mmCIF file of C-alpha atoms and ligand atoms in Angstrom:
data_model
loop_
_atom_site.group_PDB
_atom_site.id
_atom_site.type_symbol
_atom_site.label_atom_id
_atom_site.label_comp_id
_atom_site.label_asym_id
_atom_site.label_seq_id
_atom_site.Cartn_x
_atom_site.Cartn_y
_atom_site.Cartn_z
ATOM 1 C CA UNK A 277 0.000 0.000 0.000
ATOM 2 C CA UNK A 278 1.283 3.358 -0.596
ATOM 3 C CA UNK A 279 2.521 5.403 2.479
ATOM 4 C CA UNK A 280 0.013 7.859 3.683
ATOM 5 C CA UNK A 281 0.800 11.765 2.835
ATOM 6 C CA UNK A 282 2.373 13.572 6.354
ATOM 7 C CA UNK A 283 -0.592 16.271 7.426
ATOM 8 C CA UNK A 284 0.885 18.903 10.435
ATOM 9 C CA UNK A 285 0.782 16.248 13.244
ATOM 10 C CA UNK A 286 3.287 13.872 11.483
ATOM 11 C CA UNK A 287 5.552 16.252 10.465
ATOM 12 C CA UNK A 288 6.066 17.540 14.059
ATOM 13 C CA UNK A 289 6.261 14.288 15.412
ATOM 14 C CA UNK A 290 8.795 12.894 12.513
ATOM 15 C CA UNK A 291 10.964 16.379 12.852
ATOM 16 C CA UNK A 292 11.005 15.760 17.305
ATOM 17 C CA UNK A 293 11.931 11.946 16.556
ATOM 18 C CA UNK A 294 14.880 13.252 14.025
ATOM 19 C CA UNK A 295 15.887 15.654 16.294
ATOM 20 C CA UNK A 296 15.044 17.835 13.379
ATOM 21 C CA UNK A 297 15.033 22.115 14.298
ATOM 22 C CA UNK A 298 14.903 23.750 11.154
ATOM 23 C CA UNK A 299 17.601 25.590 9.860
ATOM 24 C CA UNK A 300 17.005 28.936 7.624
ATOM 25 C CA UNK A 301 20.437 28.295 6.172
ATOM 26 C CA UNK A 302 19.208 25.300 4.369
ATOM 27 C CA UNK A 303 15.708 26.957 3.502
ATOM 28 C CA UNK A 304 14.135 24.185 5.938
ATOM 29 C CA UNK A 305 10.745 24.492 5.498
ATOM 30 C CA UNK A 306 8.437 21.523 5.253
ATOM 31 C CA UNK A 307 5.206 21.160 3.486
ATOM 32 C CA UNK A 308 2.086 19.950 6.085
ATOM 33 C CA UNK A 309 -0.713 20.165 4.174
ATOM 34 C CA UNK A 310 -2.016 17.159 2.042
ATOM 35 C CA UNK A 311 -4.008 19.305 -0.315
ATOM 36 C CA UNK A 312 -1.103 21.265 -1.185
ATOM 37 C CA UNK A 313 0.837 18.372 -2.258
ATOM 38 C CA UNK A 314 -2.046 16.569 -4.149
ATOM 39 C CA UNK A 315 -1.819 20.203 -5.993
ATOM 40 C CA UNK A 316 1.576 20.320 -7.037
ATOM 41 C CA UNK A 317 1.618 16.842 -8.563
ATOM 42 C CA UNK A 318 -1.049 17.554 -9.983
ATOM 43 C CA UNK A 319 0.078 20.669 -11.503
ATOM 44 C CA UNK A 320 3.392 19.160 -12.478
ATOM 45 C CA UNK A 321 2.273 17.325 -15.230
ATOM 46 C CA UNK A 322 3.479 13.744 -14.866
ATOM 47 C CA UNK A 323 3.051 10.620 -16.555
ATOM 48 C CA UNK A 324 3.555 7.092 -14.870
ATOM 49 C CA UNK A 325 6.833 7.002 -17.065
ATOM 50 C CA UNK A 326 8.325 10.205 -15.940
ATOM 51 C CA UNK A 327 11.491 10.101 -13.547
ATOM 52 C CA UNK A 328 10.991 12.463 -11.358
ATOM 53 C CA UNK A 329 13.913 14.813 -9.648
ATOM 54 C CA UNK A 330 13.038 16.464 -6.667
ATOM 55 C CA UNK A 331 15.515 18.701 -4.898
ATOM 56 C CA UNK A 332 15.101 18.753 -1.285
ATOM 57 C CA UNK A 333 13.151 16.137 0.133
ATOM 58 C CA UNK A 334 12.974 17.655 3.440
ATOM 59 C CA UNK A 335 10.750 15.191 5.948
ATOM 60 C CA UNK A 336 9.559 13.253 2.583
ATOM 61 C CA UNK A 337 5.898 15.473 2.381
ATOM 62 C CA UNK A 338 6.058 15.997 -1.447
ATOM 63 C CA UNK A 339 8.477 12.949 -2.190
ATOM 64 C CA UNK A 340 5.710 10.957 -0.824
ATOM 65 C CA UNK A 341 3.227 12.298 -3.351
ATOM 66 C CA UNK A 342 5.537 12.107 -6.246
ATOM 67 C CA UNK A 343 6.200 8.367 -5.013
ATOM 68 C CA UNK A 344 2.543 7.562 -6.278
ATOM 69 C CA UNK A 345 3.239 9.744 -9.764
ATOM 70 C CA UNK A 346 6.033 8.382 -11.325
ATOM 71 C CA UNK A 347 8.065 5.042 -11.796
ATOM 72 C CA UNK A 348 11.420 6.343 -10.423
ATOM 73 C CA UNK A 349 12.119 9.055 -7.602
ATOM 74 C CA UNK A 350 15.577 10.524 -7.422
ATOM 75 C CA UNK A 351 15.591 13.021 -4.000
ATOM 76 C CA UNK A 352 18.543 15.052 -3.720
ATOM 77 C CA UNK A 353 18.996 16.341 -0.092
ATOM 78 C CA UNK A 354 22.052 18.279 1.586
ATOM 79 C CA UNK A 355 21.143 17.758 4.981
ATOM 80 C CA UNK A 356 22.386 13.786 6.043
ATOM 81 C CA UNK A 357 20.177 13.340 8.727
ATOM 82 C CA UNK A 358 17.316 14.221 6.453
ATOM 83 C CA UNK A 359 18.535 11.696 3.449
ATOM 84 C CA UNK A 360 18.905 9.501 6.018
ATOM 85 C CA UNK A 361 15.639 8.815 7.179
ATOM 86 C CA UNK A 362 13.459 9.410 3.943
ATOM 87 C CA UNK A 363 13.627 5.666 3.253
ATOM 88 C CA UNK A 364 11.691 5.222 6.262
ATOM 89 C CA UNK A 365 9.326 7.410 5.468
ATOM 90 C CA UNK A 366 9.081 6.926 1.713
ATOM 91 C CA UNK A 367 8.852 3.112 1.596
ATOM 92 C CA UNK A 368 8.438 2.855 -2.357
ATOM 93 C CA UNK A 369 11.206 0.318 -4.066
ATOM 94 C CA UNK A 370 11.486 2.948 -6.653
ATOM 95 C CA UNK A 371 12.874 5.960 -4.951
ATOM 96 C CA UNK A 372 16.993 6.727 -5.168
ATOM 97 C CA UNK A 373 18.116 9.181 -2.293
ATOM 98 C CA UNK A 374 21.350 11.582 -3.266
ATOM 99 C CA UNK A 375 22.931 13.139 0.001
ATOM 100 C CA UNK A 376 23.969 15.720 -2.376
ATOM 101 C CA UNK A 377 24.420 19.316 -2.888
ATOM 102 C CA UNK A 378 21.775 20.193 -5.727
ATOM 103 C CA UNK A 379 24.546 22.788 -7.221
ATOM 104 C CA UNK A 380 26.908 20.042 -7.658
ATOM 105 C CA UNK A 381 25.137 16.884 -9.188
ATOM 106 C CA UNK A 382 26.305 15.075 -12.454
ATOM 107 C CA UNK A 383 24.249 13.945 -15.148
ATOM 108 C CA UNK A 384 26.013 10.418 -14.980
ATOM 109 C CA UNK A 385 24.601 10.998 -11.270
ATOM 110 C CA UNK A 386 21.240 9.514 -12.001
ATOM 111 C CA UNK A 387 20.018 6.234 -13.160
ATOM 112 C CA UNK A 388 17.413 6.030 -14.470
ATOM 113 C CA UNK A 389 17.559 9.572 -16.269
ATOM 114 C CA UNK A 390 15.295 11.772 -14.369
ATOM 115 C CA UNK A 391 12.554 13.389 -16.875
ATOM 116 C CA UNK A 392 11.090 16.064 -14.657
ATOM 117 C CA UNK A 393 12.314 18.612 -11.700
ATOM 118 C CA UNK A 394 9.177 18.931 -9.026
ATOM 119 C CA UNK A 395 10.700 20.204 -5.697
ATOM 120 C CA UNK A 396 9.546 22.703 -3.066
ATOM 121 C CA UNK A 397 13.250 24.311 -3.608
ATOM 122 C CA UNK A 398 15.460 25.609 -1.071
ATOM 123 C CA UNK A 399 14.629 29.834 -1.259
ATOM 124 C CA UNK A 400 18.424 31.235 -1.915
ATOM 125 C CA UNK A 401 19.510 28.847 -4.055
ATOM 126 C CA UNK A 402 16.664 28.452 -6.453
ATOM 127 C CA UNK A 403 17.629 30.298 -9.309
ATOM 128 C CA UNK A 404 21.142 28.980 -9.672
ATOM 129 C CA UNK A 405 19.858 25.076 -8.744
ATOM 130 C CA UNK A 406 17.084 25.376 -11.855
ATOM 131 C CA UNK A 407 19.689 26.133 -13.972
ATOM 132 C CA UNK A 408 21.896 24.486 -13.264
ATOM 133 C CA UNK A 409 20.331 21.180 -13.677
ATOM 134 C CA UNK A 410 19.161 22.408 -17.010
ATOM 135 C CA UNK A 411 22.226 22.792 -18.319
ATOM 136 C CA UNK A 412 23.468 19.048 -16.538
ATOM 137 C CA UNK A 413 20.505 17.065 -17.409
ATOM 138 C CA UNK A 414 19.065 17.493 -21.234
ATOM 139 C CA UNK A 415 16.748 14.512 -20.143
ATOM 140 C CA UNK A 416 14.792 16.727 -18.233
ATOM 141 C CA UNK A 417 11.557 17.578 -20.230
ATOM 142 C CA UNK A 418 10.315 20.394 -18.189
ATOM 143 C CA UNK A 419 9.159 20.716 -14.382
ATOM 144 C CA UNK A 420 7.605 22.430 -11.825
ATOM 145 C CA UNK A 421 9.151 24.174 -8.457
ATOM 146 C CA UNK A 422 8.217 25.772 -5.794
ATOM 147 C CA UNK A 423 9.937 28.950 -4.972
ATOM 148 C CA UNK A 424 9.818 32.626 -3.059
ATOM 149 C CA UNK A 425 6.656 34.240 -4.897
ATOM 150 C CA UNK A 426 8.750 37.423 -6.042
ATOM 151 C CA UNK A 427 11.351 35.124 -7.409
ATOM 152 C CA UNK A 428 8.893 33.442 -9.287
ATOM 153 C CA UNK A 429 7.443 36.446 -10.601
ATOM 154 C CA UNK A 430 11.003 37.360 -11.556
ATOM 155 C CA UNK A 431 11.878 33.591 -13.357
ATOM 156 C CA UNK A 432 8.081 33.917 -15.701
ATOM 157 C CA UNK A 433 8.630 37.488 -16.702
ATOM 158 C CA UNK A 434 8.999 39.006 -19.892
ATOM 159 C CA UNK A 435 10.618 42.103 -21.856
ATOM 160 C CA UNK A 436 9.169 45.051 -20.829
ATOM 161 C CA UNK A 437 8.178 44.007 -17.220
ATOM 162 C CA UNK A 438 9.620 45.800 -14.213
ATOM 163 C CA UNK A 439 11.044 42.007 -12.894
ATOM 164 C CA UNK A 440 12.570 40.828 -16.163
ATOM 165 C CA UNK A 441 16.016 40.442 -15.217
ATOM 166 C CA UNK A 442 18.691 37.657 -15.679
ATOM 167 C CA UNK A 443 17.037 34.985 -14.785
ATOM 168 C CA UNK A 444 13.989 35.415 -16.862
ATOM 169 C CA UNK A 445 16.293 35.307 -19.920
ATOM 170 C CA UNK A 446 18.393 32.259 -19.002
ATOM 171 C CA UNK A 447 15.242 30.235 -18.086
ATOM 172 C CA UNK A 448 14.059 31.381 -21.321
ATOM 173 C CA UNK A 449 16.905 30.068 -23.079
ATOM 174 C CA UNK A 450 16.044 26.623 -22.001
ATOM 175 C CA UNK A 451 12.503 26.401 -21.821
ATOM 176 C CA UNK A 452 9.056 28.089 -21.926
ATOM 177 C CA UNK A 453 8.123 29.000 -18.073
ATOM 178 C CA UNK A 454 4.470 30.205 -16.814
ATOM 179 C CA UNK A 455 3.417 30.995 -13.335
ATOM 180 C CA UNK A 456 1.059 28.136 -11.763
ATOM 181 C CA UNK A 457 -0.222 29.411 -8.747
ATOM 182 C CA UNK A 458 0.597 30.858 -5.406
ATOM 183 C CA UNK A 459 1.127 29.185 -2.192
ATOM 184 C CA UNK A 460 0.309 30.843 1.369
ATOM 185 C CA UNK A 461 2.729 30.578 4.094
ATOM 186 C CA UNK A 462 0.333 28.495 6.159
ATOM 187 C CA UNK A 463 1.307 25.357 4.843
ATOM 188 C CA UNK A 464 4.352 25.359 5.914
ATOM 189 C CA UNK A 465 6.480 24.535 9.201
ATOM 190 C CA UNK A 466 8.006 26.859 10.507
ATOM 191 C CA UNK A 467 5.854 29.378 8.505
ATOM 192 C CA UNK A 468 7.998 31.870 6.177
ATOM 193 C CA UNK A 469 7.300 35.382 6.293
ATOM 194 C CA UNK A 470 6.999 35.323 2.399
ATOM 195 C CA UNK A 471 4.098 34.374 0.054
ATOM 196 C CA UNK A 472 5.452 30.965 -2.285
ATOM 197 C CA UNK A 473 4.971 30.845 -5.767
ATOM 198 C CA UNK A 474 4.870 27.824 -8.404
ATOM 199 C CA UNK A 475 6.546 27.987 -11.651
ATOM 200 C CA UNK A 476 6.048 25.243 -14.550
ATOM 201 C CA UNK A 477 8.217 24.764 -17.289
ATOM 202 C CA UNK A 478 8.560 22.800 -21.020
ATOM 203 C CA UNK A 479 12.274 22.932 -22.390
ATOM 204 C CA UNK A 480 12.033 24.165 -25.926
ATOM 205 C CA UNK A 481 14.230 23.875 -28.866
ATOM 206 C CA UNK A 482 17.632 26.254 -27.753
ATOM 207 C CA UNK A 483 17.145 29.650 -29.571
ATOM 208 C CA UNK A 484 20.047 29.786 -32.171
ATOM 209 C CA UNK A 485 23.139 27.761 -32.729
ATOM 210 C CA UNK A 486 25.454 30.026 -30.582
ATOM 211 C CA UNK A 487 27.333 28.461 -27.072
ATOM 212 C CA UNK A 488 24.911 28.949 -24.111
ATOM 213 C CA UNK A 489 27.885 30.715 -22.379
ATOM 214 C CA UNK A 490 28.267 32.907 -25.334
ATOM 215 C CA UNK A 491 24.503 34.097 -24.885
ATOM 216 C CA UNK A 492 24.657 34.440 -21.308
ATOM 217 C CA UNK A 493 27.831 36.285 -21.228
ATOM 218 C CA UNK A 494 25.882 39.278 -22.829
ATOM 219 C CA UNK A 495 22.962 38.440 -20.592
ATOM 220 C CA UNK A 496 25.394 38.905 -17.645
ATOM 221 C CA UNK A 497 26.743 42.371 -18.727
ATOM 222 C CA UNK A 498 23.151 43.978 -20.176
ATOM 223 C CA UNK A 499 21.938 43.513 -16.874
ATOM 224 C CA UNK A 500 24.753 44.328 -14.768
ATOM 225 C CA UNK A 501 23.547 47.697 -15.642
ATOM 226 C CA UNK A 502 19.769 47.251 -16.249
ATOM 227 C CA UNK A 503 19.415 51.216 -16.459
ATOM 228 C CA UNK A 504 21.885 52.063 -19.449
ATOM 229 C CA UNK A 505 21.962 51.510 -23.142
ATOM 230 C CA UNK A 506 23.081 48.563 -24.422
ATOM 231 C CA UNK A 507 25.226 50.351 -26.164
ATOM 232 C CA UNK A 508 27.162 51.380 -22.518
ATOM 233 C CA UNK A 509 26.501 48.602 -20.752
ATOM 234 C CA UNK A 510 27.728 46.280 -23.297
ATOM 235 C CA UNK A 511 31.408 48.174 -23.906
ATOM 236 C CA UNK A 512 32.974 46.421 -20.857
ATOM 237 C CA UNK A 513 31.579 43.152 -22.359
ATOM 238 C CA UNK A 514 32.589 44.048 -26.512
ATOM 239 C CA UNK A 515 35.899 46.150 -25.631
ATOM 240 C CA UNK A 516 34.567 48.995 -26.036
ATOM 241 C CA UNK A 517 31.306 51.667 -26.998
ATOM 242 C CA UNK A 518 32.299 51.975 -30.283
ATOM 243 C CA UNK A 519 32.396 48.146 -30.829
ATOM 244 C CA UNK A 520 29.672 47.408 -29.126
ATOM 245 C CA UNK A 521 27.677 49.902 -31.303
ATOM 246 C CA UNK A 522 28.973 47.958 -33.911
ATOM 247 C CA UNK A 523 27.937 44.488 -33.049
ATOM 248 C CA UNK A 524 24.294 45.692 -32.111
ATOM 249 C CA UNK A 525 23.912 47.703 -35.212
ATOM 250 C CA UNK A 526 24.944 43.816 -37.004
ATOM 251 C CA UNK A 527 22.043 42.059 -34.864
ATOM 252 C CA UNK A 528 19.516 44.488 -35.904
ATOM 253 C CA UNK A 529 19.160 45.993 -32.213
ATOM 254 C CA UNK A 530 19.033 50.080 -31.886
ATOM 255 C CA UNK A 531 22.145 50.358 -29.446
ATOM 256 C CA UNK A 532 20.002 52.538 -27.401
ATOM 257 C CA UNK A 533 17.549 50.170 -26.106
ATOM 258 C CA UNK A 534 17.952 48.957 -23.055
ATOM 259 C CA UNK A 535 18.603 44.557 -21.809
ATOM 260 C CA UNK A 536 15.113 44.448 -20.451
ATOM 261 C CA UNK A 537 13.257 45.179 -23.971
ATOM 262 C CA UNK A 538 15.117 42.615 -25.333
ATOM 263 C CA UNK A 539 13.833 38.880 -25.926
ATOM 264 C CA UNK A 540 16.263 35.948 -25.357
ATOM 265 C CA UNK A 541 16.658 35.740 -29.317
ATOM 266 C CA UNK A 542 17.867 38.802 -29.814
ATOM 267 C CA UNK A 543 20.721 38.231 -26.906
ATOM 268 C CA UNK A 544 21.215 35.231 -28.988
ATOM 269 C CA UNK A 545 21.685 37.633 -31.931
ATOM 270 C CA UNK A 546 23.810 39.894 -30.185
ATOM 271 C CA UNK A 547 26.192 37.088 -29.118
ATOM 272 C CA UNK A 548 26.105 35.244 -33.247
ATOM 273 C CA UNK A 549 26.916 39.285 -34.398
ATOM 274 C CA UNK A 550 30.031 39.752 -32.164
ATOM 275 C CA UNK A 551 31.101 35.931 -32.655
ATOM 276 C CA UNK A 552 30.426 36.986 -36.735
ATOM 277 C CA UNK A 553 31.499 40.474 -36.951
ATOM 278 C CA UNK A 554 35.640 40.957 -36.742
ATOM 279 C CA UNK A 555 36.282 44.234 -35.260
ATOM 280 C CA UNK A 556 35.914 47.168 -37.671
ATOM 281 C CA UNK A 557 34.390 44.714 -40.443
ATOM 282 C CA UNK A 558 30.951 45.921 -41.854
ATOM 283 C CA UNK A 559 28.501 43.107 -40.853
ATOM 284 C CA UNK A 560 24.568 43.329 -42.260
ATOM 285 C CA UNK A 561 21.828 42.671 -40.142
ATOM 286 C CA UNK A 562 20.776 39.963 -42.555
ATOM 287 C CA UNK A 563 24.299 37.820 -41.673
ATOM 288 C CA UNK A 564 22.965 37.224 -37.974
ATOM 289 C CA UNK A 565 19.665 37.262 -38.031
ATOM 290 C CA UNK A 566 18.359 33.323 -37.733
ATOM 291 C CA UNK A 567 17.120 32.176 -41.486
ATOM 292 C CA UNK A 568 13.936 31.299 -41.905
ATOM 293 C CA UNK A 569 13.504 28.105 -41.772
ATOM 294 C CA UNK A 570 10.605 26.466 -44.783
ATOM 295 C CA UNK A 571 8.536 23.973 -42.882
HETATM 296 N N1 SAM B 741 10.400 19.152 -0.011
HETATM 297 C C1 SAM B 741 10.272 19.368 1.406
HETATM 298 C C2 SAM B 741 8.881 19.873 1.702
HETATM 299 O O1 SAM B 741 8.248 20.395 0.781
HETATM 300 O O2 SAM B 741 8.432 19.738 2.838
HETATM 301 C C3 SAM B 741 11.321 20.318 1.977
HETATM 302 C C4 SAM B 741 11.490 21.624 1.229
HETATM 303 S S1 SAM B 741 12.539 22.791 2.065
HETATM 304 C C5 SAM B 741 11.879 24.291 1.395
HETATM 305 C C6 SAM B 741 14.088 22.700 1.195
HETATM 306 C C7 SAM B 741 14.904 21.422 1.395
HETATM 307 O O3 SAM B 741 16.096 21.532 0.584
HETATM 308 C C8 SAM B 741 15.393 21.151 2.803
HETATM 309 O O4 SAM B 741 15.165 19.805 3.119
HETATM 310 C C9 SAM B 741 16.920 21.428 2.760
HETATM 311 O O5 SAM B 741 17.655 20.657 3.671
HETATM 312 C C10 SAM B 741 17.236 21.070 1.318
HETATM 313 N N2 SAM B 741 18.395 21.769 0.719
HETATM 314 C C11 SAM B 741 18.862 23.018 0.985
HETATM 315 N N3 SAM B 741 19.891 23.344 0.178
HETATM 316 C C12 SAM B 741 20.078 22.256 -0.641
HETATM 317 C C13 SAM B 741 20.996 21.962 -1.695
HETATM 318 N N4 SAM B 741 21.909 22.869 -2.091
HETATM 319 N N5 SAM B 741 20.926 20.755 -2.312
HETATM 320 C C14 SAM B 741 19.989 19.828 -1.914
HETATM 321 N N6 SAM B 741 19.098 20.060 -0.930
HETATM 322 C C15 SAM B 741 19.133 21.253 -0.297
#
């Protein structure tokens, strides 16, 4: 029989027999509330052959609903005592535990190869941890996490909104994000002094044939100074105003707009036109722009 989803009284009672006090450090804050749970797996997406990935285990409260998804669990916890005792807890055959730092795991880390990220993530890590298993796992088909509700205003958000910022464009870059709900503080132990927001994501098709690191190396500088022209905030990046005048004028972009009107293709295009254009060359828009392609 699958094991029974952890309401408020279980949690308590699993954290006192852990010897479990929360830490803030580690973003330690555990789901009690069944409904909530039933709502993010449902919400996620899954199919009984997904592999799911979930970051954070924590006492086991959403691992436990994801057990009853999927045919594979892989739960990736930092905290040993924690990774530790989710087997107990989580009694499925078909769950691998990873006393691992999130940041840090290898794709070769995970058999089988996990298909979809659904974690309740640790807060101040949550942008770098997304992306970085993007960019380690190409198995992953999409997901959905759990995260501060400003940062996941800040991860859905396009060109032209206040909170478009660097890591609306880099989740861009690897897949097509939309908020998914919002989740009050009261469902959590200890409660967080900030609303929680859900974010759901499909990987897409990488914009452009240019490196990643390439594309987020302008990302990196046009937002380093969100409030000047690209043309300024890009000459530390291109070696100079005048060059990077140069390479904007070859992707097509005025070199007085500003990073946050732009969409992640035309970052893309800004990285093929410097990559394309040698210094002082003339370069047409037409050489960088992505062809059409007939379908
Ligand atoms: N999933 C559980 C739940 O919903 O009740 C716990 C979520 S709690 C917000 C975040 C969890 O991530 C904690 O269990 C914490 O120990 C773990 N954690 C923090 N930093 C981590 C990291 N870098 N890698 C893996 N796990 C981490």
């Amino acid at each position: 029989m699958a094991d029974a989803l952890l309401g408020p009284a279980e949690i308590r009672e699993l954290a006192a027999r852990l010897g479990v006090a929360p830490t803030k450090k580690l973003g330690q804050n555990f789901l009690h509330d069944p409904n909530t749970i039933r709502r993010i797996v449902a919400a996620a997406g899954l199919t009984p052959d997904d592999v799911a990935l979930e970051v954070g285990p924590g006492l086991g409260s959403l691992t436990l609903g994801l057990a009853g998804a999927v045919k594979h669990v892989h739960a990736v916890e930092i905290d040993p005592r924690l990774a530790e005792a989710l087997p107990a807890t989580v009694t499925a055959a078909h769950l691998t535990v990873h006393n691992a730092d999130a940041l840090h795991v290898r794709g070769g880390d995970f058999d089988p190869a996990p298909t979809m990220l659904v974690a309740n993530l640790p807060y101040n890590v949550a942008v770098p941890v997304v992306l970085h298993l993007l960019a380690e796992l190409p198995s992953l088909r999409g997901g959905l996490v759990m995260v501060q509700k400003e940062v996941a205003d800040r991860l859905v958000a396009g060109p032209g909104s206040k909170v478009y910022g660097v890591p609306s464009v880099k989740l861009a870059w690897y897949a097509d994000a939309r908020a998914a709900g919002k989740v009050p503080p009261a469902v959590f132990w200890p409660v967080p002094n900030v609303d929680s927001g859900l974010v759901a994501f499909t990987r897409r098709t990488p914009p452009g044939d240019i490196d990643r690191s390439a594309v987020f190396a302008v990302v990196d500088a046009a937002f380093a100074q969100r409030r000047k022209t690209l043309r300024a905030a890009l000459a530390g990046w291109a070696g100079g105003a005048a060059r990077a005048e140069e390479v904007l004028v070859a992707a097509g972009i005025s070199p007085q707009a500003r990073g946050e009107s732009l969409t992640v293709e035309q970052f893309v295009a800004i990285a093929a036109a410097a990559k394309l254009s040698p210094p002082g060359g003339k370069l047409s828009p037409s050489d960088t722009q992505p062809e059409e392609v007939d379908s």
